[in-house]
Coordinates of C-alpha atoms (C1' of nucleotides) in Angstrom, one line a residue:
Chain B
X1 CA 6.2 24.2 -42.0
X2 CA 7.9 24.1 -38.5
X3 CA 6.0 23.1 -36.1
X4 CA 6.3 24.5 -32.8
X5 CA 8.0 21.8 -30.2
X6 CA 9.5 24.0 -27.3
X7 CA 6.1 25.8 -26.2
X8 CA 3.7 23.6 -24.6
X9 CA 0.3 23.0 -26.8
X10 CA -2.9 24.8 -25.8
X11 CA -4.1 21.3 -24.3
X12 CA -1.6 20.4 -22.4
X13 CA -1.8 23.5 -20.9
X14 CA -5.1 23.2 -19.8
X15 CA -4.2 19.6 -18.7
X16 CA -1.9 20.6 -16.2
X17 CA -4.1 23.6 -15.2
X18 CA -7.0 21.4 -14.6
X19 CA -5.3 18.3 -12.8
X20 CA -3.6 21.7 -10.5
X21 CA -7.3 23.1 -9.6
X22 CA -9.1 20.2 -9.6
X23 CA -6.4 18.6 -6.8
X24 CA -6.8 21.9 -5.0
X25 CA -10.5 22.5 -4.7
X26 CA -11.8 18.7 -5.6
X27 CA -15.1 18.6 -8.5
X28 CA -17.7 20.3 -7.2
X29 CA -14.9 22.8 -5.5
X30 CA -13.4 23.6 -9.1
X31 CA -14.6 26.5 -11.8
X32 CA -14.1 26.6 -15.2
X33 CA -12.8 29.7 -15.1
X34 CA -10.2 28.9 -12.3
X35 CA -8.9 26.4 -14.6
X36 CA -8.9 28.9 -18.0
X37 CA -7.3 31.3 -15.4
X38 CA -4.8 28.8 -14.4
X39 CA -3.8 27.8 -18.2
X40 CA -4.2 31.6 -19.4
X41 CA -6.9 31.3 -21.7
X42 CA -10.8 32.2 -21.2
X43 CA -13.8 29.9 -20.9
X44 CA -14.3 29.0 -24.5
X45 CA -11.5 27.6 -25.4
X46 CA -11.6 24.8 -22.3
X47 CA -14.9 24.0 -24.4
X48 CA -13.6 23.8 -27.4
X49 CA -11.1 21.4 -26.1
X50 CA -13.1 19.5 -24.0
X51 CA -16.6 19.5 -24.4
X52 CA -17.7 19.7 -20.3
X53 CA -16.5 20.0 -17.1
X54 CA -17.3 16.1 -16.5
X55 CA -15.3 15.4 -19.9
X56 CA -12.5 17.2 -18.4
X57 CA -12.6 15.8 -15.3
X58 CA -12.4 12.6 -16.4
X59 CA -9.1 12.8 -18.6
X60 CA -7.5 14.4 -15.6
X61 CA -9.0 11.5 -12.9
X62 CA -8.4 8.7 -15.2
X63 CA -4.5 9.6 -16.0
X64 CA -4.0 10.8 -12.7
X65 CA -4.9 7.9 -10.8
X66 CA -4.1 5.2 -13.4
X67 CA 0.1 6.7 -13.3
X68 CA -0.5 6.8 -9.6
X69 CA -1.7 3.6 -8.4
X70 CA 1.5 1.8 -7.9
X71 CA 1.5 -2.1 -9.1
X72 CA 1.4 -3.5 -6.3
X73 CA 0.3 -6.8 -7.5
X74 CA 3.7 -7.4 -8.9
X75 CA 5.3 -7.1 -6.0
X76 CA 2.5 -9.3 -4.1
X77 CA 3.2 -12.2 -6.3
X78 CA 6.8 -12.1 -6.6
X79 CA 8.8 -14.8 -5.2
X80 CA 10.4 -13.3 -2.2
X81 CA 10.3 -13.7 1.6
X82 CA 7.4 -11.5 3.1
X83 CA 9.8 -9.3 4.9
X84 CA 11.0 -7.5 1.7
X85 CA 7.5 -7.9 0.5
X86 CA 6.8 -5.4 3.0
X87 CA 9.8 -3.8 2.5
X88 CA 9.1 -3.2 -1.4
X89 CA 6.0 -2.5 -0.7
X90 CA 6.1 0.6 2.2
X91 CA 9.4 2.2 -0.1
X92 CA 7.0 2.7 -3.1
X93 CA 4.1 3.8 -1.4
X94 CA 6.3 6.9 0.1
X95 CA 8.7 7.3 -3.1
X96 CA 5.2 7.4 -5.0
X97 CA 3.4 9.8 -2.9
X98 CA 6.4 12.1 -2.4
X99 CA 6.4 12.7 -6.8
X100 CA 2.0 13.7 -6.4
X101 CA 1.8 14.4 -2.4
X102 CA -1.9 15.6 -3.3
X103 CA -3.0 12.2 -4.8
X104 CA -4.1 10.4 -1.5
X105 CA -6.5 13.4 -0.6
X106 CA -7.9 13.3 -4.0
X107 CA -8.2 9.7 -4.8
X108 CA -10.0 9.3 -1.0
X109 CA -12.2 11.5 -1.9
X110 CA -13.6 10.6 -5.0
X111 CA -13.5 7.2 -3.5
X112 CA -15.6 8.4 -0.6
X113 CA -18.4 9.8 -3.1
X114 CA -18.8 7.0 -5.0
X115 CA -16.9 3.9 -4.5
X116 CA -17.9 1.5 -6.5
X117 CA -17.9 3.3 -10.1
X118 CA -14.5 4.7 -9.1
X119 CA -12.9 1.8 -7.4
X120 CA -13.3 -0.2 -10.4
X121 CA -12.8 2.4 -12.9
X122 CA -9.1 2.5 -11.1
X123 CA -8.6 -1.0 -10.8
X124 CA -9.5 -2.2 -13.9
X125 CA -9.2 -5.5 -13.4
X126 CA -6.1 -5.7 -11.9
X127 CA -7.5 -5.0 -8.3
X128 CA -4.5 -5.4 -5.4
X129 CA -4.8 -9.5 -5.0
X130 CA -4.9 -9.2 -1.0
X131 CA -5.9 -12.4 -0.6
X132 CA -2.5 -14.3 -1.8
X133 CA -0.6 -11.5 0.7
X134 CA -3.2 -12.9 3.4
X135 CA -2.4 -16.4 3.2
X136 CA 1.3 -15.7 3.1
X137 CA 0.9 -13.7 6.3
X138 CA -0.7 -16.3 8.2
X139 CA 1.3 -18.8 6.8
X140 CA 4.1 -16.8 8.6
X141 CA 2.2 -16.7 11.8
X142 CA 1.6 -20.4 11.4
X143 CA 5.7 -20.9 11.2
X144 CA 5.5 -18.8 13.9
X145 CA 8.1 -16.4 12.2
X146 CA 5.9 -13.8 12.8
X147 CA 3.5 -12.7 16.2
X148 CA 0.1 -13.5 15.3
X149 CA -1.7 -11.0 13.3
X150 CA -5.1 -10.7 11.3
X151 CA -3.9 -9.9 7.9
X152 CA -6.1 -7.0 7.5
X153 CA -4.7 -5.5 10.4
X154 CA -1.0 -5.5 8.8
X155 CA -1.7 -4.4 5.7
X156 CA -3.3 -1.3 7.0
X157 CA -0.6 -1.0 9.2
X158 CA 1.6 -0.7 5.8
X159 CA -1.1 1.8 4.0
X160 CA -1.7 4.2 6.7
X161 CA 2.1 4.8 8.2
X162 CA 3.0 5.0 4.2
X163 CA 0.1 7.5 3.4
X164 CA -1.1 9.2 6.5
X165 CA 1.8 11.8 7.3
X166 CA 0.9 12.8 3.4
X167 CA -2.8 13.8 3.9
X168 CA -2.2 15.4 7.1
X169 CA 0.8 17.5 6.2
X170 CA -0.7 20.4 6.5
X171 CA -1.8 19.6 9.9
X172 CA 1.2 17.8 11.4
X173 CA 3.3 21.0 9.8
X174 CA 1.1 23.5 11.4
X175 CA 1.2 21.8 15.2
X176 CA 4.9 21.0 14.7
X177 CA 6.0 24.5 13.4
X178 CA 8.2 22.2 10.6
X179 CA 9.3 23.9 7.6
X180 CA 8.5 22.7 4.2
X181 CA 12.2 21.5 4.1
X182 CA 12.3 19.5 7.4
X183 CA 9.2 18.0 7.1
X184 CA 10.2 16.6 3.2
X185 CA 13.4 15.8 5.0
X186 CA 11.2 13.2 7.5
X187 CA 9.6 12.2 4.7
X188 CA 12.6 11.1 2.8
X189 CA 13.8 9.3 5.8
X190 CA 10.4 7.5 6.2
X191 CA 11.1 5.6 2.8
X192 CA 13.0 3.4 4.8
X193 CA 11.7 3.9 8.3
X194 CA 8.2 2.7 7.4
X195 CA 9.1 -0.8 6.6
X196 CA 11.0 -1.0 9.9
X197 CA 8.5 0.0 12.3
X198 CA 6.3 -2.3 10.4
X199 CA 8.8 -5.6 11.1
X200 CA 9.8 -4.3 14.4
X201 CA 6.0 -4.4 15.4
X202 CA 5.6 -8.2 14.1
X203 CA 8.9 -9.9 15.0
X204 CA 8.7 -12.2 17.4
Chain Q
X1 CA -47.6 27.8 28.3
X2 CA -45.9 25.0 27.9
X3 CA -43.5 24.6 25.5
X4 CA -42.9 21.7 23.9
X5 CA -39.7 19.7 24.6
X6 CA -39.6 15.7 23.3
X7 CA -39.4 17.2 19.6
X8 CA -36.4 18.4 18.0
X9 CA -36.4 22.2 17.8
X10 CA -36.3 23.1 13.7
X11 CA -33.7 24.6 14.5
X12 CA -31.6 21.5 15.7
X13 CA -33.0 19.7 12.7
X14 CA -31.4 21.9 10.8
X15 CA -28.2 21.5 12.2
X16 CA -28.2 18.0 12.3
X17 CA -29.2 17.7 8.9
X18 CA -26.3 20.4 8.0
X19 CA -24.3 18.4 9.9
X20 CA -24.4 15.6 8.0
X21 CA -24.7 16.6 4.3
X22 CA -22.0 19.1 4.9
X23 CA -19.6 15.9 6.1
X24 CA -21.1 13.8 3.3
X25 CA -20.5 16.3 0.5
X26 CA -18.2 18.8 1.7
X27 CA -19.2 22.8 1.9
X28 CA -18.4 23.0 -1.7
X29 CA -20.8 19.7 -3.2
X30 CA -23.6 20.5 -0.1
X31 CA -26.6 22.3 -1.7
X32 CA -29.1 24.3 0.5
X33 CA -31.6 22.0 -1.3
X34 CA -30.3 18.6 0.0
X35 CA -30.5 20.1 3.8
X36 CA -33.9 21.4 3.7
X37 CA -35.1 18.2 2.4
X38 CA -32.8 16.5 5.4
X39 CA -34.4 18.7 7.2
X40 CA -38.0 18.1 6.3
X41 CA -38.4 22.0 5.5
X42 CA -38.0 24.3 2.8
X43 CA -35.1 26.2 1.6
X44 CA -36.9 29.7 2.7
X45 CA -36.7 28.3 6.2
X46 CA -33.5 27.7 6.2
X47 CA -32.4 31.1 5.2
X48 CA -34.9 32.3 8.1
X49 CA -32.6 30.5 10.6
X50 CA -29.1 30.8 9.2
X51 CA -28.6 34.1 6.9
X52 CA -26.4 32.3 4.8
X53 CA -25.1 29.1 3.3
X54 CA -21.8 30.2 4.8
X55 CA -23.2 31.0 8.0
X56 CA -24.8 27.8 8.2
X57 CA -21.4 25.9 7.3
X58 CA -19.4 28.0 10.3
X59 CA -21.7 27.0 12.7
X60 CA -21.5 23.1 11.8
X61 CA -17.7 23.5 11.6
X62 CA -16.8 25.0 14.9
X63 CA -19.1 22.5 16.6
X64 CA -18.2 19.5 14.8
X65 CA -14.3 20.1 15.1
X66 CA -14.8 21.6 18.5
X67 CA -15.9 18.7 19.5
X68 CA -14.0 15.9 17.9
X69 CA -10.7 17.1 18.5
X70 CA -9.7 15.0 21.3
X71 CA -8.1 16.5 24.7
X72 CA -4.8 15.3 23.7
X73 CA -3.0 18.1 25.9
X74 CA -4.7 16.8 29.7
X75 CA -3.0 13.3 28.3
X76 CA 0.5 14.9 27.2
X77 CA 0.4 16.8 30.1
X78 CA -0.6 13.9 32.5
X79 CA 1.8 12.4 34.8
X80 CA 2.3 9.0 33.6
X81 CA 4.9 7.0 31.8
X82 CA 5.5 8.1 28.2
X83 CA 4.1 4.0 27.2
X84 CA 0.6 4.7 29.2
X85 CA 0.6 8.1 27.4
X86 CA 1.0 6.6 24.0
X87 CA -2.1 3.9 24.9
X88 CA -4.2 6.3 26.1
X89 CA -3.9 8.5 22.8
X90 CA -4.5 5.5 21.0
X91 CA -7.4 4.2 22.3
X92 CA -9.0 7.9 22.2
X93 CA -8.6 8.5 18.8
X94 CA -9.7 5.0 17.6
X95 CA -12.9 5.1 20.2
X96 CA -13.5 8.8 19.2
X97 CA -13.3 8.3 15.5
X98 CA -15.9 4.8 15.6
X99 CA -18.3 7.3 17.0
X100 CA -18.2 9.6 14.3
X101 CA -16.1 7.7 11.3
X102 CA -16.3 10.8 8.5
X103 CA -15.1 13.6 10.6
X104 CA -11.4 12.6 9.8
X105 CA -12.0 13.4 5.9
X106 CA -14.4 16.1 6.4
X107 CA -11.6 17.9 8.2
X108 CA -8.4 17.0 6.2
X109 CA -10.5 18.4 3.2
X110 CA -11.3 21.8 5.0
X111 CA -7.7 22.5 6.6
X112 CA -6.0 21.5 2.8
X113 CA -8.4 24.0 1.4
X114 CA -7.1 27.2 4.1
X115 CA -5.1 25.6 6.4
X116 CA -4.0 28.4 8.4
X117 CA -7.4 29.9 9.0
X118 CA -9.3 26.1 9.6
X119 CA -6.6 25.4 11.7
X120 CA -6.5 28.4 14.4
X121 CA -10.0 28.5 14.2
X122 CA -10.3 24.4 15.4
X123 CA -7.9 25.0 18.2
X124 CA -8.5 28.5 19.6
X125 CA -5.0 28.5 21.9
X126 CA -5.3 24.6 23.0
X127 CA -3.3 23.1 20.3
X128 CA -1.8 19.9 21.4
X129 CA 1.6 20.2 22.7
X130 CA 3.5 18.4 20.9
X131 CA 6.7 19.6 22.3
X132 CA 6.5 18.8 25.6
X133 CA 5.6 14.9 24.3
X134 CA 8.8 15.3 22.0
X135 CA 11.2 16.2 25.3
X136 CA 9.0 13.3 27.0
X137 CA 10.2 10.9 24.0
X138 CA 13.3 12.3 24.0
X139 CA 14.0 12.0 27.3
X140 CA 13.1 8.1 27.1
X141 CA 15.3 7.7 24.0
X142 CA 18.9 9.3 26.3
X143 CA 17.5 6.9 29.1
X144 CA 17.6 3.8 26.7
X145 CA 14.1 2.7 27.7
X146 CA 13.0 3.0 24.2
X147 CA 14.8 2.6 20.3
X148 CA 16.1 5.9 19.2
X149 CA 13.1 7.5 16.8
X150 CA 12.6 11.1 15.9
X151 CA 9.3 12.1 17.7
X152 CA 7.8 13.3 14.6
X153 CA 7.9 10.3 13.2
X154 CA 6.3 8.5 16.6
X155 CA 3.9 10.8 16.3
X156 CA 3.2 10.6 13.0
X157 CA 3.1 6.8 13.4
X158 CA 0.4 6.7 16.1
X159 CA -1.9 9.0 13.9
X160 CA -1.4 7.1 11.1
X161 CA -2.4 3.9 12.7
X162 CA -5.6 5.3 14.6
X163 CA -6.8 7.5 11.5
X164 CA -5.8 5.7 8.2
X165 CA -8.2 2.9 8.4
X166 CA -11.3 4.5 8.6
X167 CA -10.5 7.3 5.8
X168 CA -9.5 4.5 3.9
X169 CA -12.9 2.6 4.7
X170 CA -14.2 2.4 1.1
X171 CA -10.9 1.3 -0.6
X172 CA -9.8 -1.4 1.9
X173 CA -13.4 -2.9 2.1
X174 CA -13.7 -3.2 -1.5
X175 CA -9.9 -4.8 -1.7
X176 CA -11.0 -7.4 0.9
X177 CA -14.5 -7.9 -0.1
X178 CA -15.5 -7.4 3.6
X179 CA -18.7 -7.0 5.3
X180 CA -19.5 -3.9 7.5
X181 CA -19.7 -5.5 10.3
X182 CA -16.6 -7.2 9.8
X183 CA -14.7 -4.3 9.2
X184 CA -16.4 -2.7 12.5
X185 CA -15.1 -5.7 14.3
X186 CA -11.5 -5.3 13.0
X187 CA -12.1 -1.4 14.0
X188 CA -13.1 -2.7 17.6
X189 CA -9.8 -5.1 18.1
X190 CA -7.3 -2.0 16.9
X191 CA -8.6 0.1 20.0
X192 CA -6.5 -2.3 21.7
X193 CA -3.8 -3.3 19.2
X194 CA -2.7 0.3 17.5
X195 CA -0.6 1.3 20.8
X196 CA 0.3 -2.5 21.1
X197 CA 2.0 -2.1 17.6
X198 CA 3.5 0.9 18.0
X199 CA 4.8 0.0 21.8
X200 CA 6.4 -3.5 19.9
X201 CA 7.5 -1.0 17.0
X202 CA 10.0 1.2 19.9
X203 CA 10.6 -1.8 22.6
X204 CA 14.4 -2.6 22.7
Chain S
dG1 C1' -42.5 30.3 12.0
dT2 C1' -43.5 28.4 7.7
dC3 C1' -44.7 28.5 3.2
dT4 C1' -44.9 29.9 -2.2
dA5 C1' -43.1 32.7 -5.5
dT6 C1' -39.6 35.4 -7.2
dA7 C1' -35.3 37.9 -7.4
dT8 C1' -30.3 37.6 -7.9
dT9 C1' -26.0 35.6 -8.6
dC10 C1' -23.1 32.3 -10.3
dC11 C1' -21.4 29.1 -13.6
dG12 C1' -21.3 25.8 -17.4
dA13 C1' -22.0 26.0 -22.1
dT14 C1' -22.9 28.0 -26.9
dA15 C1' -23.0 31.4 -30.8
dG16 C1' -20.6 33.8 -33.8
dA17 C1' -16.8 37.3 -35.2
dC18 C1' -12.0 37.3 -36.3
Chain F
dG1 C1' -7.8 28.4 -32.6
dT2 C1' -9.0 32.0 -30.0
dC3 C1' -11.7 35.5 -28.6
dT4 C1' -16.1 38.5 -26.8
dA5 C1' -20.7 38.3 -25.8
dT6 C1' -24.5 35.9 -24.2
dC7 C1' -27.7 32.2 -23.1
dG8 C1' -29.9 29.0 -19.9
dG9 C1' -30.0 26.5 -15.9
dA10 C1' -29.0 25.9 -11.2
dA11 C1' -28.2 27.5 -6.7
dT12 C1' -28.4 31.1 -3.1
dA13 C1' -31.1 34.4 -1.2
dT14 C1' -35.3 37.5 -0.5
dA15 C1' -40.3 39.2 -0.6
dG16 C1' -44.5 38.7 1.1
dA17 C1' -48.8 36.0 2.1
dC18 C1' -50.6 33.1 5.8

DNA sequence: GTCTATATTCCGATAGAC
DNA sequence: GTCTATCGGAATATAGAC
């Protein structure tokens, strides 16, 4: 009558082998039988608990991304100054990415073959209001607290020094000659780095 | 006797239509099918000309990489300030990349797949020498021209900047609801403003 | 060189025993 | 639930006519 609580179950298993080889080799990249490899079963029994590949895919996508996208709406409409916006903003982006450093790759990539259905299958409604973090930018510049900026341009400044040195890892590590260990090292100091190279680059 | 020489060769129709689909979809989602019909040929024909899907993929790789990476060496290796160095590295990656905007995924998908093997094979002995930019930055740093920074994380910065947007493309346009030909426009200004922000971002 | 037709390999999915 | 064996379709690759 015990029931087993210590071991993980068959489909958990084959969750966590799946969201590993699908990360690694992408959709069309992945085989079944990587994945019954990875979870030590055989073919069948990823049927039997999941009907298809596509099936499968999807559980892993939809969890993946949905724990991963970080609320950053929240942040956006809280009441503070848009310095420590920024601030919150860059120091989950790299705490995030540093849990699932493969995410970025993975999430671009689907993105990339076809945005819409995936873009608003991740969103679901609560879509990253950029247009209230626009208006307090340029109501910023208008003060003149800030230089002048085009919104846009600052809020990929944020995105791509928080999420760049992820998807290139591999490279920056291999023309650097970094150890794993120093480079996760850079990357912990980049939590708070990021948000100051962002202000120092738009104070006046 | 004479040979004809305003039309493509089928052979550079092939690789051109390799070319793309193998950027588009990647090696693993590209199917021999999709290039022949590029290519305005049959699959047969294909085979004819390259023995092998793998073949085919080889060839479009070395050439494509070959020729996007920029010559960052003849700038690090240039003698000019470290500031001019840091512009002209900016404004190369940003013009190179608008020329060809889906080589920067296309690649970060091949090298996270076999890093070590993409990677020596994309360089062949010129890899950028990133050392002799770190004593440069260094040396600027002891001099007190410039805010202490780690070099990595210079580096690291300027990539990010010049790279980021145009990987995330899909995402950021469907966040801001923008217009390709805005978005090219905002692409157009950051030639000019990535190594302004990142000159602002280490200027005492 | 280019095609049609066919062989071969790979892979997702199912049948059926235990 | 889990396995072995196998099917069926899709994709790569080859044979052979023109």
């Amino acid at each position: 009558m015990v029931k087993k609580q210590k071991d993980a179950t068959t489909q958990q298993r084959i969750l966590e082998a799946a969201r590993k080889v699908f990360i690694e080799k992408g959709m069309a990249g992945a085989r079944m039988q990587d994945i019954a490899d990875e979870a030590g079963i055989n073919k069948a029994l990823l049927h039997y608990y999941f009907t298809s590949k596509d099936m499968l895919f999807e559980q892993i996508f939809q969890q993946a991304s949905a724990r991963f996208i970080p609320h950053i709406n929240e942040v956006i409409e809280s009441d503070v100054s848009l310095l420590e916006k920024i601030e919150h903003i860059c120091v989950n982006y790299v705490t995030l990415i540093m849990s699932k450093p493969f995410m970025p790759l993975f999430i671009l990539n689907e993105v990339h073959k076809q945005p819409e259905a995936f873009l608003q299958r991740m969103w679901g409604g609560q879509k990253p209001k950029l247009h209230k973090l626009a208006e307090q930018i340029e109501h910023e510049v208008k003060r003149g607290t800030i230089k002048p900026i085009h919104p846009m341009h600052l809020f990929m400044n944020i995105m791509s020094l928080s999420i760049f040195p992820f998807l290139a890892k591999p490279m920056l590590q291999y023309m650097s000659k970094m150890s794993d260990k120093a480079y996760w090292q850079l990357m912990e100091e980049r939590k708070e780095l990021v948000s100051k190279f962002i202000i120092d680059s738009i104070r006046k």
